[in-house]
Each structure stands twice: as structure tokens, then as C-alpha cells.
Short mmCIF file of C-alpha atoms in Angstrom, two decimals:
data_model
loop_
_atom_site.label_atom_id
_atom_site.label_comp_id
_atom_site.label_asym_id
_atom_site.label_seq_id
_atom_site.Cartn_x
_atom_site.Cartn_y
_atom_site.Cartn_z
CA MET U 1480 21.59 -3.59 83.55
CA SER U 1481 20.36 -0.42 81.90
CA SER U 1482 20.52 2.95 83.64
CA VAL U 1483 18.84 6.30 83.12
CA ILE U 1484 20.98 9.37 82.60
CA SER U 1485 19.40 12.82 83.02
CA LEU U 1486 20.87 15.59 80.88
CA PRO U 1487 20.75 19.20 82.12
CA ILE U 1488 19.03 20.55 78.99
CA THR U 1489 16.17 23.02 79.05
CA LEU U 1490 14.08 23.85 75.97
CA GLY U 1491 13.85 27.52 75.27
CA ALA U 1492 10.74 29.45 74.26
CA PRO U 1493 9.63 29.21 70.59
CA PRO U 1494 10.74 32.04 68.30
CA LYS U 1495 8.65 35.14 68.06
CA GLY U 1496 5.88 34.79 65.46
CA TYR U 1497 6.01 30.96 65.43
CA LYS U 1498 2.71 29.27 64.55
CA ALA U 1499 2.00 25.61 64.87
CA PRO U 1500 1.14 23.92 61.50
CA ALA U 1501 -2.53 23.34 60.83
CA PHE U 1502 -3.72 19.69 60.81
CA LYS U 1503 -4.71 18.36 57.38
CA PRO U 1504 -6.27 14.88 57.07
CA LEU U 1505 -4.64 12.70 54.38
CA SER U 1506 -7.77 10.66 53.64
CA ALA U 1507 -11.45 10.56 54.31
CA ALA U 1508 -12.68 9.27 57.59
CA SER U 1509 -12.96 5.46 57.82
CA THR U 1510 -16.37 3.89 57.34
CA SER U 1511 -17.65 0.47 58.32
CA SER U 1512 -17.95 -2.13 55.51
CA LYS U 1513 -18.14 -5.91 55.04
CA ILE U 1514 -15.04 -7.80 53.86
CA PHE U 1515 -15.44 -11.14 52.09
CA PRO U 1516 -12.71 -13.79 51.64
CA ALA U 1517 -11.61 -14.30 48.04
CA GLY U 1518 -8.70 -15.39 45.85
CA PRO U 1519 -7.14 -18.70 44.67
CA ALA U 1520 -5.97 -19.69 48.16
CA PHE U 1521 -9.44 -19.23 49.67
CA ASN U 1522 -11.06 -21.04 46.72
CA ALA U 1523 -8.72 -24.00 47.22
CA HIS U 1524 -9.47 -23.99 50.97
CA ALA U 1525 -13.23 -23.90 50.34
CA ARG U 1526 -12.98 -26.65 47.69
CA ARG U 1527 -11.11 -28.95 50.06
CA GLY U 1528 -13.66 -28.28 52.81
CA LEU U 1529 -16.71 -28.92 50.61
CA ASN U 1530 -15.25 -32.10 49.11
CA GLN U 1531 -13.65 -33.21 52.37
CA HIS U 1532 -10.34 -33.71 50.56
CA SER U 1533 -6.83 -33.66 51.91
CA PHE U 1534 -4.16 -31.70 50.05
CA ASP U 1535 -3.08 -34.88 48.18
CA ASP U 1536 -6.68 -35.81 47.32
CA ASP U 1537 -7.32 -32.31 46.03
CA ASP U 1538 -4.20 -32.38 43.83
CA ALA U 1539 -5.23 -35.76 42.38
CA ALA U 1540 -8.73 -34.47 41.58
CA LEU U 1541 -7.31 -31.38 39.88
CA SER U 1542 -4.95 -33.55 37.76
CA ALA U 1543 -7.83 -35.77 36.64
CA GLU U 1544 -9.93 -32.74 35.69
CA ALA U 1545 -7.03 -31.20 33.75
CA ALA U 1546 -6.49 -34.47 31.85
CA LYS U 1547 -10.19 -34.60 30.99
CA ASN U 1548 -10.18 -31.00 29.77
CA GLY U 1549 -6.99 -31.63 27.78
CA LYS U 1550 -8.63 -34.54 25.98
CA GLN U 1551 -11.66 -32.38 25.17
CA VAL U 1552 -9.39 -29.65 23.76
CA GLU U 1553 -7.60 -32.31 21.75
CA GLU U 1554 -10.89 -33.57 20.26
CA ASP U 1555 -12.03 -30.02 19.48
CA ASP U 1556 -8.73 -29.31 17.72
CA ASP U 1557 -9.16 -32.48 15.65
CA VAL U 1558 -12.54 -31.29 14.43
CA ASP U 1559 -11.36 -27.74 13.78
CA ALA U 1560 -8.30 -28.78 11.81
CA HIS U 1561 -9.97 -31.77 10.07
CA LEU U 1562 -7.23 -34.02 11.40
CA GLY U 1563 -9.42 -37.05 11.84
CA ASN U 1564 -8.53 -39.87 14.20
CA GLU U 1565 -5.40 -41.52 12.81
CA LYS U 1566 -4.56 -44.85 14.41
CA GLU U 1567 -1.22 -45.10 16.18
CA ASP U 1568 0.76 -48.07 14.96
CA LYS U 1569 2.48 -49.99 17.76
CA GLU U 1570 5.77 -49.94 15.91
CA ILE U 1571 5.73 -46.17 15.41
CA LEU U 1572 5.21 -45.76 19.19
CA GLN U 1573 8.42 -47.74 19.74
CA SER U 1574 10.48 -45.52 17.42
CA ASP U 1575 14.03 -44.76 18.48
CA PRO U 1576 14.66 -40.99 18.61
CA LYS U 1577 18.30 -41.65 17.69
CA GLN U 1578 17.07 -43.01 14.34
CA TRP U 1579 14.91 -39.93 13.68
CA LYS U 1580 15.96 -39.68 10.04
CA SER U 1581 14.29 -42.98 9.23
CA GLN U 1582 11.00 -42.14 10.97
CA ASP U 1583 7.88 -40.98 9.14
CA HIS U 1584 7.40 -37.49 10.59
CA TYR U 1585 3.84 -37.21 9.29
CA GLU U 1586 2.87 -40.56 10.85
CA VAL U 1587 4.47 -39.56 14.16
CA LEU U 1588 2.16 -36.51 14.27
CA GLY U 1589 -0.83 -38.48 12.95
CA LEU U 1590 -0.90 -36.67 9.59
CA GLN U 1591 -0.20 -39.65 7.32
CA SER U 1592 -3.43 -39.13 5.35
CA LEU U 1593 -2.60 -35.45 4.62
CA ARG U 1594 1.19 -35.51 4.28
CA TYR U 1595 2.44 -32.65 2.03
CA LYS U 1596 -1.10 -31.22 1.85
CA ALA U 1597 -1.14 -30.51 5.61
CA THR U 1598 -1.23 -26.80 6.44
CA ASP U 1599 0.96 -25.12 9.07
CA GLU U 1600 -2.08 -24.77 11.33
CA GLN U 1601 -2.88 -28.48 11.04
CA ILE U 1602 0.72 -29.36 11.89
CA LYS U 1603 0.59 -27.16 15.02
CA LYS U 1604 -2.68 -28.68 16.19
CA ALA U 1605 -1.51 -32.21 15.45
CA HIS U 1606 1.65 -31.56 17.48
CA ARG U 1607 -0.39 -30.21 20.37
CA ARG U 1608 -2.63 -33.28 20.26
CA LYS U 1609 0.35 -35.65 20.42
CA VAL U 1610 2.01 -33.69 23.23
CA LEU U 1611 -1.16 -33.83 25.32
CA ARG U 1612 -1.43 -37.56 24.72
CA HIS U 1613 2.20 -38.64 25.14
CA HIS U 1614 3.77 -36.19 27.59
CA PRO U 1615 6.03 -38.09 30.07
CA ASP U 1616 4.33 -36.40 33.05
CA LYS U 1617 0.97 -37.74 31.90
CA LYS U 1618 2.41 -41.25 31.58
CA ALA U 1619 3.80 -40.99 35.10
CA SER U 1620 0.44 -39.91 36.53
CA ALA U 1621 -1.23 -42.82 34.71
CA GLY U 1622 1.15 -45.31 36.33
CA GLY U 1623 3.63 -45.55 33.45
CA LEU U 1624 7.37 -45.00 33.38
CA ALA U 1625 8.28 -41.37 34.05
CA ASN U 1626 11.54 -41.70 32.11
CA ASP U 1627 9.92 -43.32 29.06
CA ASP U 1628 10.08 -40.26 26.82
CA SER U 1629 11.41 -41.86 23.60
CA PHE U 1630 8.28 -41.26 21.53
CA PHE U 1631 7.91 -37.78 23.00
CA LYS U 1632 11.38 -37.00 21.63
CA CYS U 1633 10.28 -38.37 18.24
CA ILE U 1634 7.30 -36.00 18.35
CA ALA U 1635 9.60 -33.06 19.07
CA LYS U 1636 11.89 -34.05 16.19
CA ALA U 1637 8.94 -34.41 13.80
CA MET U 1638 7.68 -30.96 14.77
CA GLU U 1639 11.16 -29.49 14.32
CA GLN U 1640 11.35 -30.99 10.81
CA LEU U 1641 7.84 -30.08 9.63
CA SER U 1642 7.54 -26.61 11.19
CA ASN U 1643 10.65 -25.40 9.35
CA PRO U 1644 9.73 -24.75 5.66
CA GLU U 1645 13.20 -25.63 4.36
CA LYS U 1646 13.51 -28.82 6.41
CA ARG U 1647 9.98 -29.84 5.51
CA ARG U 1648 10.75 -29.50 1.81
CA GLN U 1649 13.82 -31.68 2.26
CA PHE U 1650 11.68 -34.41 3.83
CA ASP U 1651 8.84 -34.00 1.31
CA SER U 1652 11.38 -34.40 -1.49
CA VAL U 1653 12.13 -37.98 -0.43
CA ASP U 1654 8.83 -38.97 1.21
CA GLU U 1655 8.63 -42.71 0.51
CA ALA U 1656 4.92 -42.83 1.35
CA ILE U 1657 4.07 -40.88 -1.83
CA PRO U 1658 4.06 -43.34 -4.78
CA ASP U 1659 6.13 -42.36 -7.81
CA ASP U 1660 4.91 -45.02 -10.23
CA VAL U 1661 3.65 -44.02 -13.69
CA PRO U 1662 0.79 -45.72 -15.62
CA GLU U 1663 1.93 -48.21 -18.23
CA VAL U 1664 1.23 -47.71 -21.92
CA LYS U 1665 -0.81 -50.90 -22.20
CA GLU U 1666 -3.17 -49.93 -19.36
CA THR U 1667 -3.89 -46.42 -20.70
CA THR U 1668 -6.88 -45.86 -22.96
CA ALA U 1669 -8.59 -42.77 -24.33
CA GLU U 1670 -11.33 -43.20 -21.71
CA ASN U 1671 -9.20 -43.66 -18.58
CA PHE U 1672 -6.32 -41.36 -19.58
CA TYR U 1673 -7.52 -38.44 -17.44
CA ASP U 1674 -8.21 -40.60 -14.37
CA LEU U 1675 -4.79 -42.27 -14.59
CA TRP U 1676 -2.60 -39.31 -15.46
CA GLY U 1677 -4.36 -36.47 -13.62
CA PRO U 1678 -3.01 -37.55 -10.18
CA VAL U 1679 0.47 -38.04 -11.68
CA PHE U 1680 0.75 -34.42 -12.84
CA GLU U 1681 -0.78 -33.18 -9.58
CA ARG U 1682 1.79 -35.19 -7.63
CA GLU U 1683 4.74 -33.94 -9.67
CA GLY U 1684 3.45 -30.37 -9.67
CA ARG U 1685 3.87 -30.06 -5.91
CA PHE U 1686 7.64 -29.63 -6.44
CA SER U 1687 7.23 -26.64 -8.76
CA LYS U 1688 8.46 -23.23 -7.61
CA VAL U 1689 5.75 -21.70 -9.80
CA GLN U 1690 2.24 -22.13 -8.43
CA PRO U 1691 -0.52 -22.84 -9.30
CA VAL U 1692 0.36 -25.71 -11.63
CA PRO U 1693 -1.74 -26.32 -14.78
CA SER U 1694 -4.09 -29.31 -14.45
CA LEU U 1695 -4.44 -32.12 -16.98
CA GLY U 1696 -8.02 -31.12 -17.71
CA ASN U 1697 -10.41 -33.29 -19.71
CA LYS U 1698 -11.35 -34.08 -23.30
CA ASP U 1699 -12.93 -30.63 -23.75
CA THR U 1700 -9.90 -28.62 -22.58
CA PRO U 1701 -8.85 -26.06 -25.26
CA ARG U 1702 -5.75 -26.82 -27.28
CA LYS U 1703 -3.93 -23.78 -25.92
CA GLU U 1704 -4.28 -25.02 -22.31
CA VAL U 1705 -3.26 -28.57 -23.25
CA GLU U 1706 -0.09 -27.36 -24.94
CA ALA U 1707 0.62 -25.03 -22.00
CA LEU U 1708 0.47 -28.02 -19.63
CA TYR U 1709 3.14 -29.99 -21.48
CA ASP U 1710 5.29 -26.91 -22.01
CA PHE U 1711 5.13 -26.28 -18.24
CA PHE U 1712 6.32 -29.76 -17.29
CA TYR U 1713 9.02 -29.87 -19.96
CA ASN U 1714 10.47 -26.71 -18.39
CA ILE U 1715 9.44 -27.20 -14.75
CA ASP U 1716 11.51 -25.28 -12.19
CA SER U 1717 11.60 -27.81 -9.35
CA TRP U 1718 12.69 -27.17 -5.76
CA ARG U 1719 13.08 -30.88 -5.07
CA SER U 1720 16.40 -31.69 -3.41
CA PHE U 1721 18.01 -34.70 -1.77
CA GLU U 1722 19.90 -33.33 1.27
CA TYR U 1723 17.75 -35.44 3.58
CA LEU U 1724 19.46 -38.58 2.25
CA ASP U 1725 22.97 -37.29 3.02
CA LYS U 1726 25.10 -39.76 4.93
CA ASP U 1727 26.76 -38.55 8.11
CA SER U 1728 30.41 -39.08 8.90
CA PRO U 1729 31.05 -42.20 11.00
CA GLU U 1730 30.29 -41.65 14.67
CA GLY U 1731 33.29 -40.50 16.64
CA THR U 1732 35.13 -39.10 13.62
CA ASP U 1733 36.75 -35.72 14.29
CA SER U 1734 38.95 -35.60 11.20
CA ARG U 1735 38.23 -32.53 9.08
CA ASP U 1736 39.56 -34.28 6.00
CA GLU U 1737 37.14 -37.16 6.44
CA LYS U 1738 34.24 -34.78 7.02
CA ARG U 1739 35.12 -32.83 3.86
CA HIS U 1740 35.41 -36.10 1.95
CA GLN U 1741 31.95 -37.19 3.16
CA GLU U 1742 30.45 -33.81 2.23
CA LYS U 1743 31.99 -34.09 -1.23
CA LYS U 1744 30.44 -37.55 -1.65
CA ASN U 1745 27.05 -36.25 -0.48
CA LYS U 1746 27.19 -33.32 -2.89
CA ALA U 1747 27.99 -35.61 -5.82
CA GLU U 1748 25.19 -37.99 -4.83
CA ARG U 1749 22.68 -35.12 -4.58
CA ALA U 1750 23.65 -33.91 -8.07
CA ARG U 1751 23.27 -37.43 -9.48
CA LYS U 1752 19.82 -37.89 -7.97
CA LYS U 1753 18.70 -34.45 -9.15
CA LYS U 1754 19.80 -35.29 -12.70
CA GLU U 1755 17.92 -38.59 -12.56
CA ASP U 1756 14.79 -36.83 -11.27
CA ILE U 1757 14.84 -34.29 -14.11
CA ALA U 1758 15.16 -37.14 -16.62
CA ARG U 1759 12.32 -39.02 -14.90
CA VAL U 1760 9.92 -36.05 -15.14
CA ARG U 1761 10.80 -35.53 -18.81
CA GLU U 1762 10.27 -39.23 -19.55
CA LEU U 1763 6.84 -39.35 -17.91
CA THR U 1764 5.86 -36.15 -19.76
CA ASP U 1765 6.93 -37.76 -23.04
CA ARG U 1766 4.82 -40.82 -22.27
CA ALA U 1767 1.75 -38.78 -21.33
CA LEU U 1768 2.10 -36.66 -24.47
CA SER U 1769 2.24 -39.76 -26.68
CA LEU U 1770 -0.88 -41.23 -25.02
CA ASP U 1771 -2.99 -38.05 -24.75
CA PRO U 1772 -6.07 -38.54 -26.98
CA ARG U 1773 -6.41 -34.77 -27.38
CA ILE U 1774 -2.96 -34.51 -28.97
CA LYS U 1775 -3.90 -37.30 -31.36
CA GLN U 1776 -7.11 -35.45 -32.20
CA PHE U 1777 -5.28 -32.17 -32.79
CA LYS U 1778 -2.86 -33.89 -35.20
CA ALA U 1779 -5.74 -35.60 -37.02
CA GLU U 1780 -7.55 -32.28 -37.44
CA GLU U 1781 -4.40 -30.65 -38.81
CA LYS U 1782 -3.95 -33.50 -41.27
CA ALA U 1783 -7.59 -33.30 -42.37
CA ALA U 1784 -7.32 -29.53 -42.83
CA ARG U 1785 -4.22 -29.93 -44.99
CA ALA U 1786 -5.94 -32.63 -47.04
CA ALA U 1787 -9.05 -30.50 -47.49
CA LYS U 1788 -6.97 -27.54 -48.59
CA LYS U 1789 -5.02 -29.70 -51.00
CA GLY U 1790 -8.25 -31.27 -52.31
CA GLY U 1791 -9.81 -27.90 -53.04
CA VAL U 1792 -6.81 -26.87 -55.07
CA SER U 1793 -6.87 -30.15 -57.03
CA GLY U 1794 -10.50 -29.74 -58.00
CA VAL U 1795 -12.24 -31.95 -55.38
CA SER U 1796 -15.92 -31.01 -55.28
CA PRO U 1797 -17.67 -29.77 -52.12
CA ALA U 1798 -20.01 -32.78 -52.38
CA ASP U 1799 -17.08 -35.16 -52.07
CA LEU U 1800 -15.80 -33.28 -49.04
CA GLU U 1801 -19.25 -33.45 -47.44
CA LYS U 1802 -19.44 -37.17 -48.08
CA LYS U 1803 -16.04 -37.66 -46.50
CA LYS U 1804 -17.15 -35.66 -43.50
CA GLU U 1805 -20.22 -37.87 -43.07
CA GLU U 1806 -18.07 -40.98 -43.22
CA GLU U 1807 -15.74 -39.60 -40.58
CA GLN U 1808 -18.75 -38.77 -38.38
CA LYS U 1809 -20.05 -42.31 -38.74
CA ALA U 1810 -16.66 -43.70 -37.82
CA LYS U 1811 -16.59 -41.51 -34.71
CA GLU U 1812 -20.02 -42.78 -33.65
CA GLU U 1813 -18.89 -46.37 -34.03
CA GLU U 1814 -15.78 -45.61 -32.02
CA ALA U 1815 -17.89 -44.01 -29.29
CA LYS U 1816 -20.10 -47.10 -29.17
CA LYS U 1817 -17.06 -49.30 -28.78
CA ALA U 1818 -15.72 -47.02 -26.07
CA ALA U 1819 -19.01 -47.31 -24.15
CA GLU U 1820 -18.72 -51.09 -24.22
CA GLU U 1821 -15.21 -50.86 -22.79
CA ALA U 1822 -16.15 -48.33 -20.11
CA GLN U 1823 -17.22 -50.96 -17.59
CA LYS U 1824 -14.09 -52.94 -18.23
CA ALA U 1825 -11.99 -49.83 -17.69
CA ALA U 1826 -13.79 -49.15 -14.40
CA ASP U 1827 -13.10 -52.69 -13.22
CA ASP U 1828 -9.47 -52.33 -14.23
CA LYS U 1829 -9.22 -49.14 -12.21
CA VAL U 1830 -10.50 -50.88 -9.08
CA SER U 1831 -7.98 -53.67 -9.60
CA ARG U 1832 -5.14 -51.19 -10.05
CA GLU U 1833 -6.06 -49.30 -6.89
CA ALA U 1834 -6.10 -52.54 -4.92
CA ALA U 1835 -2.73 -53.54 -6.37
CA LYS U 1836 -1.30 -50.09 -5.59
CA LYS U 1837 -2.44 -50.31 -1.96
CA ALA U 1838 -0.99 -53.80 -1.66
CA LYS U 1839 2.30 -52.58 -3.12
CA ALA U 1840 2.44 -49.64 -0.70
CA ALA U 1841 1.73 -51.94 2.24
CA ALA U 1842 4.44 -54.34 1.09
CA GLN U 1843 6.97 -51.51 0.80
CA LYS U 1844 6.09 -50.34 4.30
CA ASN U 1845 6.52 -53.85 5.69
CA VAL U 1846 9.88 -54.19 3.94
CA LYS U 1847 11.06 -50.92 5.48
CA LYS U 1848 9.92 -52.05 8.94
CA ALA U 1849 11.71 -55.37 8.55
CA GLN U 1850 14.94 -53.68 7.43
CA LYS U 1851 14.72 -51.28 10.35
CA ALA U 1852 14.24 -54.17 12.79
CA ILE U 1853 17.28 -56.05 11.42
CA SER U 1854 19.45 -52.94 11.61
CA ALA U 1855 18.26 -52.41 15.19
CA LEU U 1856 19.42 -55.94 16.05
CA VAL U 1857 22.89 -55.11 14.75
CA THR U 1858 23.00 -51.83 16.70
CA SER U 1859 21.65 -53.31 19.95
CA ASN U 1860 24.28 -56.07 19.80
CA ASN U 1861 27.13 -53.52 19.63
CA TYR U 1862 27.92 -54.38 15.99
CA PHE U 1863 29.01 -57.85 17.18
CA VAL U 1864 32.21 -56.68 18.89
CA ALA U 1865 33.24 -57.93 22.33
CA THR U 1866 31.21 -56.75 25.31
CA GLY U 1867 32.79 -53.69 26.88
CA SER U 1868 34.48 -52.64 23.64
CA SER U 1869 33.38 -49.89 21.29
CA PRO U 1870 33.09 -50.62 17.57
CA SER U 1871 35.37 -48.55 15.36
CA PRO U 1872 33.84 -46.16 12.81
CA ALA U 1873 35.09 -48.44 10.03
CA ILE U 1874 33.20 -51.42 11.47
CA VAL U 1875 30.00 -49.39 11.94
CA GLU U 1876 30.07 -47.94 8.43
CA GLY U 1877 31.10 -51.26 6.90
CA GLN U 1878 28.29 -53.25 8.51
CA LEU U 1879 25.60 -50.68 7.71
CA THR U 1880 26.81 -50.43 4.10
CA GLU U 1881 26.78 -54.20 3.68
CA LEU U 1882 23.29 -54.40 5.19
CA ASP U 1883 22.04 -51.86 2.61
CA LEU U 1884 23.66 -53.95 -0.13
CA LEU U 1885 22.00 -57.08 1.25
CA TYR U 1886 18.57 -55.42 1.47
CA GLY U 1887 18.81 -54.32 -2.16
CA ALA U 1888 19.37 -57.88 -3.32
CA LEU U 1889 16.31 -59.35 -1.53
CA ASP U 1890 12.64 -59.16 -2.41
CA ALA U 1891 9.86 -58.41 0.09
CA GLU U 1892 9.23 -62.04 1.08
CA GLN U 1893 12.93 -62.72 1.57
CA VAL U 1894 13.37 -59.64 3.78
CA ALA U 1895 10.45 -60.77 5.97
CA GLU U 1896 11.93 -64.28 6.23
CA PHE U 1897 15.34 -62.73 7.01
CA ARG U 1898 13.85 -60.69 9.87
CA THR U 1899 11.96 -63.65 11.36
CA GLU U 1900 15.05 -65.83 11.29
CA ALA U 1901 17.28 -63.14 12.83
CA GLU U 1902 14.86 -62.25 15.64
CA ALA U 1903 14.53 -65.92 16.58
CA GLN U 1904 18.21 -66.14 17.57
CA SER U 1905 19.28 -65.91 21.20
CA SER U 1906 22.85 -64.62 20.95
CA PRO U 1907 24.85 -62.04 18.97
CA GLU U 1908 26.93 -64.80 17.38
CA LYS U 1909 23.84 -66.57 16.05
CA ILE U 1910 22.34 -63.33 14.77
CA LYS U 1911 25.55 -62.52 12.92
CA GLY U 1912 25.55 -66.07 11.58
CA VAL U 1913 22.09 -65.55 10.09
CA ILE U 1914 23.19 -62.30 8.42
CA THR U 1915 26.32 -63.99 7.05
CA SER U 1916 24.20 -66.85 5.71
CA TRP U 1917 21.94 -64.46 3.82
CA ALA U 1918 24.94 -62.54 2.51
CA LYS U 1919 26.30 -65.76 1.00
CA LYS U 1920 22.95 -66.42 -0.70
CA VAL U 1921 23.10 -63.14 -2.62
CA GLU U 1922 26.86 -62.98 -3.16
CA ALA U 1923 26.54 -64.24 -6.72
CA LYS U 1924 23.96 -61.54 -7.40
CA VAL U 1925 25.88 -58.56 -5.98
CA GLY U 1926 29.38 -59.75 -6.83
CA GLU U 1927 32.06 -61.68 -4.99
CA GLY U 1928 34.10 -59.91 -2.33
CA LYS U 1929 31.40 -57.32 -1.57
CA PHE U 1930 30.79 -58.69 1.93
CA LYS U 1931 33.70 -58.38 4.36
CA GLN U 1932 32.05 -57.71 7.72
CA PHE U 1933 29.56 -60.51 7.10
CA ALA U 1934 31.82 -62.88 5.17
#
């Protein structure tokens, strides 16, 4: 219990001359005013009251509105960046992020029609579009699997590769979706030369460190520019490299010696491919030079000038030279008439070539998909070792190497048949049996003793 204690203290009188301090107000006197409720919390409260929503109902409505707005932003970005509406292939949506090196980064972001021509801004907007569409949280809210983020990881890897200039160049250097075929001699004429070879030089010029690259031009291009074009490609300074195709050390290998050995092999392989690429560009430049009608015309003019000069010295009359000139003009007119007759045929041939090129590209894509599916069967079945055991690095590398050897010995139809037969099997033993059977079919072609894992 508390108690009160009285102290015998008495306050004395204030000192002489003491004055109490004057009162000074710190603020103006209060006035009456109206106060209105405001702020995010009040807005949410009012929204729930007007819509008669519970907290859960209100959250669901906000999520739906955000998804709708996100889609609208996505569509606006598509228009702004001229991205178009690329279709999403079912197989690309099932890509394995662990196999990111084999994925088409441009297709993952929906930029397969632009590829190396895509700007940094277009890549950013395409990435944003894919993130809005495939974010795991959005799948969960739509009733999907919250942990199904495989394709989202592929999107992140594609953005990492294409947003880094050095990494993007490495991928562009080996982009299999860009055709590298060169027109044949027999299909090239003076009329279709520029249509056939113009895209070839444009395609090869993208690797040049020096930009802009001279264009092929047309029949009226001055001689100086024509010669500058061929001089440029004979001495092109290319940034193309082949690091993207480097093979990694077998999984689980910690040996420094083995890693150094693999790096040495990769370096030698890059040098070999670079040498082959330089030779390829020189060879196609040689072929274009030999087929260019302007070069033929320049040589003919030089020959005629030398003949005219020699004729004047030998006493050939101006009348004879004029007659010869008229004959040459007549021959040119006849040649032009013949060329006009062949123009329609050349146009038809061009349509046929384009159709064949598209068919070839589609076939190559299907072959790649089939090979990827077969390799996935091997991986998903633990490289055919006993359940509960881990395959050794030697087994993994050996089986993948032999699969590459097997793929190289089969044509497109055989690879498709191989895939169908393998996917129809119900056990790892039967799948391995199918692979072994195909290996035996091509053993004579690749050489005996090449297959050990699938013998």
C-alpha cells in the first residue's frame, strides 16, 4: 500500500528583480475546418463497400484487372516495337532449361522473324511480353501449376544470352535458323544474279566489324563500287566465333587436368571452324565474281578498247570501226530480246527455289527436334544404368558422342522414323535396343568399332 510522506521544505521568496517570462504563442490560434477521409486504405474500404466485396473477393477482382491491364500493355508494346504476334510452338513451351544451349533464344522470346536484326529495345519488349504471359504466379492464379516454371527459366536464359552483346554475337555466329546455302552456278543467270546473290552478301556482311557493308548493287552500279564490293569481302574482318559450340567437361568432373584438356580441344575446334569459315566466304566470293555479268561486261569493254586501239594503229578505218559497233549493238538487242523471253522462266524458278528453301528449313528444324527428343529419352532413362545408380562421366560422354555420330549418318526421314520407333517403346531396355539396332544399320557407313555404348 502506498503512503504519503510530507517533507518539511518551504520555498523561499524569488530573488530581487525576478520577472516571470512573457507568454509567446508557438502557432496561430486553431480554426474550425472540414476533414475528409483519403488515402489507399480508405479507397480500398470504399471500394469494398460499393462493390459489396469481402477482402478475398476484392483481391481477386484486383488480380483480374491487373492481368487485363498487363495484356493491354503487352499488346501496345507489340505494336510499338513491331514485334508482331509470333505463334508459340508447343514443343518450344516444353523446353528443358537444363538444355538451354540447344534452345532457339529468338524463338523463346518470339523474335524468330527478326533474329539478328532485332534491336535491343525490341528484345527488352519481347522479354517483357513473355514474362507477363508466362510468369509462374500468373499460371497459379489461372489454375495451373505454381511450380511449373521451366519455360520461364528458358525465357530468363534467352534474355541473358541476347541482352549481352558478346553472348549474343556468340549465338548469332552459329544460328542454325539462318541459311548458309549459296546459289548454284547452273541456276544463276545475268537476269537473276542480283536477286540470288544480294541476300547472300547481306547475310555474310552481318559478321563484319566494319559497317556499313557495301551492297551488291545492280547492273548500273559503277565499276569502282563493284570492285570495292569484292575487295571488301576478300579482306573481310569478321567477328564470327564458335565459342557457343564448346563442349563442357563431363558432369561431375573436378579434375583440373581434364578441364584443361577439354579447353584445349575446344580451342583447337574453334580455330578449325574459323579457318573453314574464312575459306567458305572466299569461295562464295570467287563464285559470285565469276558469275557477275558486270565483271564480264567490264572485261569485254577492256578487250574491245584494246582491239580498237590496235586496229587504229594497223590502219583500220573509222568506217570499219563504226560498222563493228553497229553489229555489236545489234547483238546486244538480240540478247536483250532473248533475256526478256527467259524473264518469266526465271521468275518461276525463283518461286520454286523459295518453296524448296522453306521446305529444306522446315526439314532441318524437324530433324533437330527429333534428335532432341531422342537425346531426352536417353537422359530421362538415366543413360540406361540401373535404377538408383548414377551414370559415370565416361558413360554420359560416350553415349552422347555416339548419338551425334548416329545422327550424322541418318537422313531426315530416317531420323523421324528413329524417333517414332524409340518413343513407342515402354521400357529403357527396349529404347536402348532400338538405338543399338539403328547403330548397327549405319556401322558400315561410319566404320566398325565406333559404337561401344550402343553395340
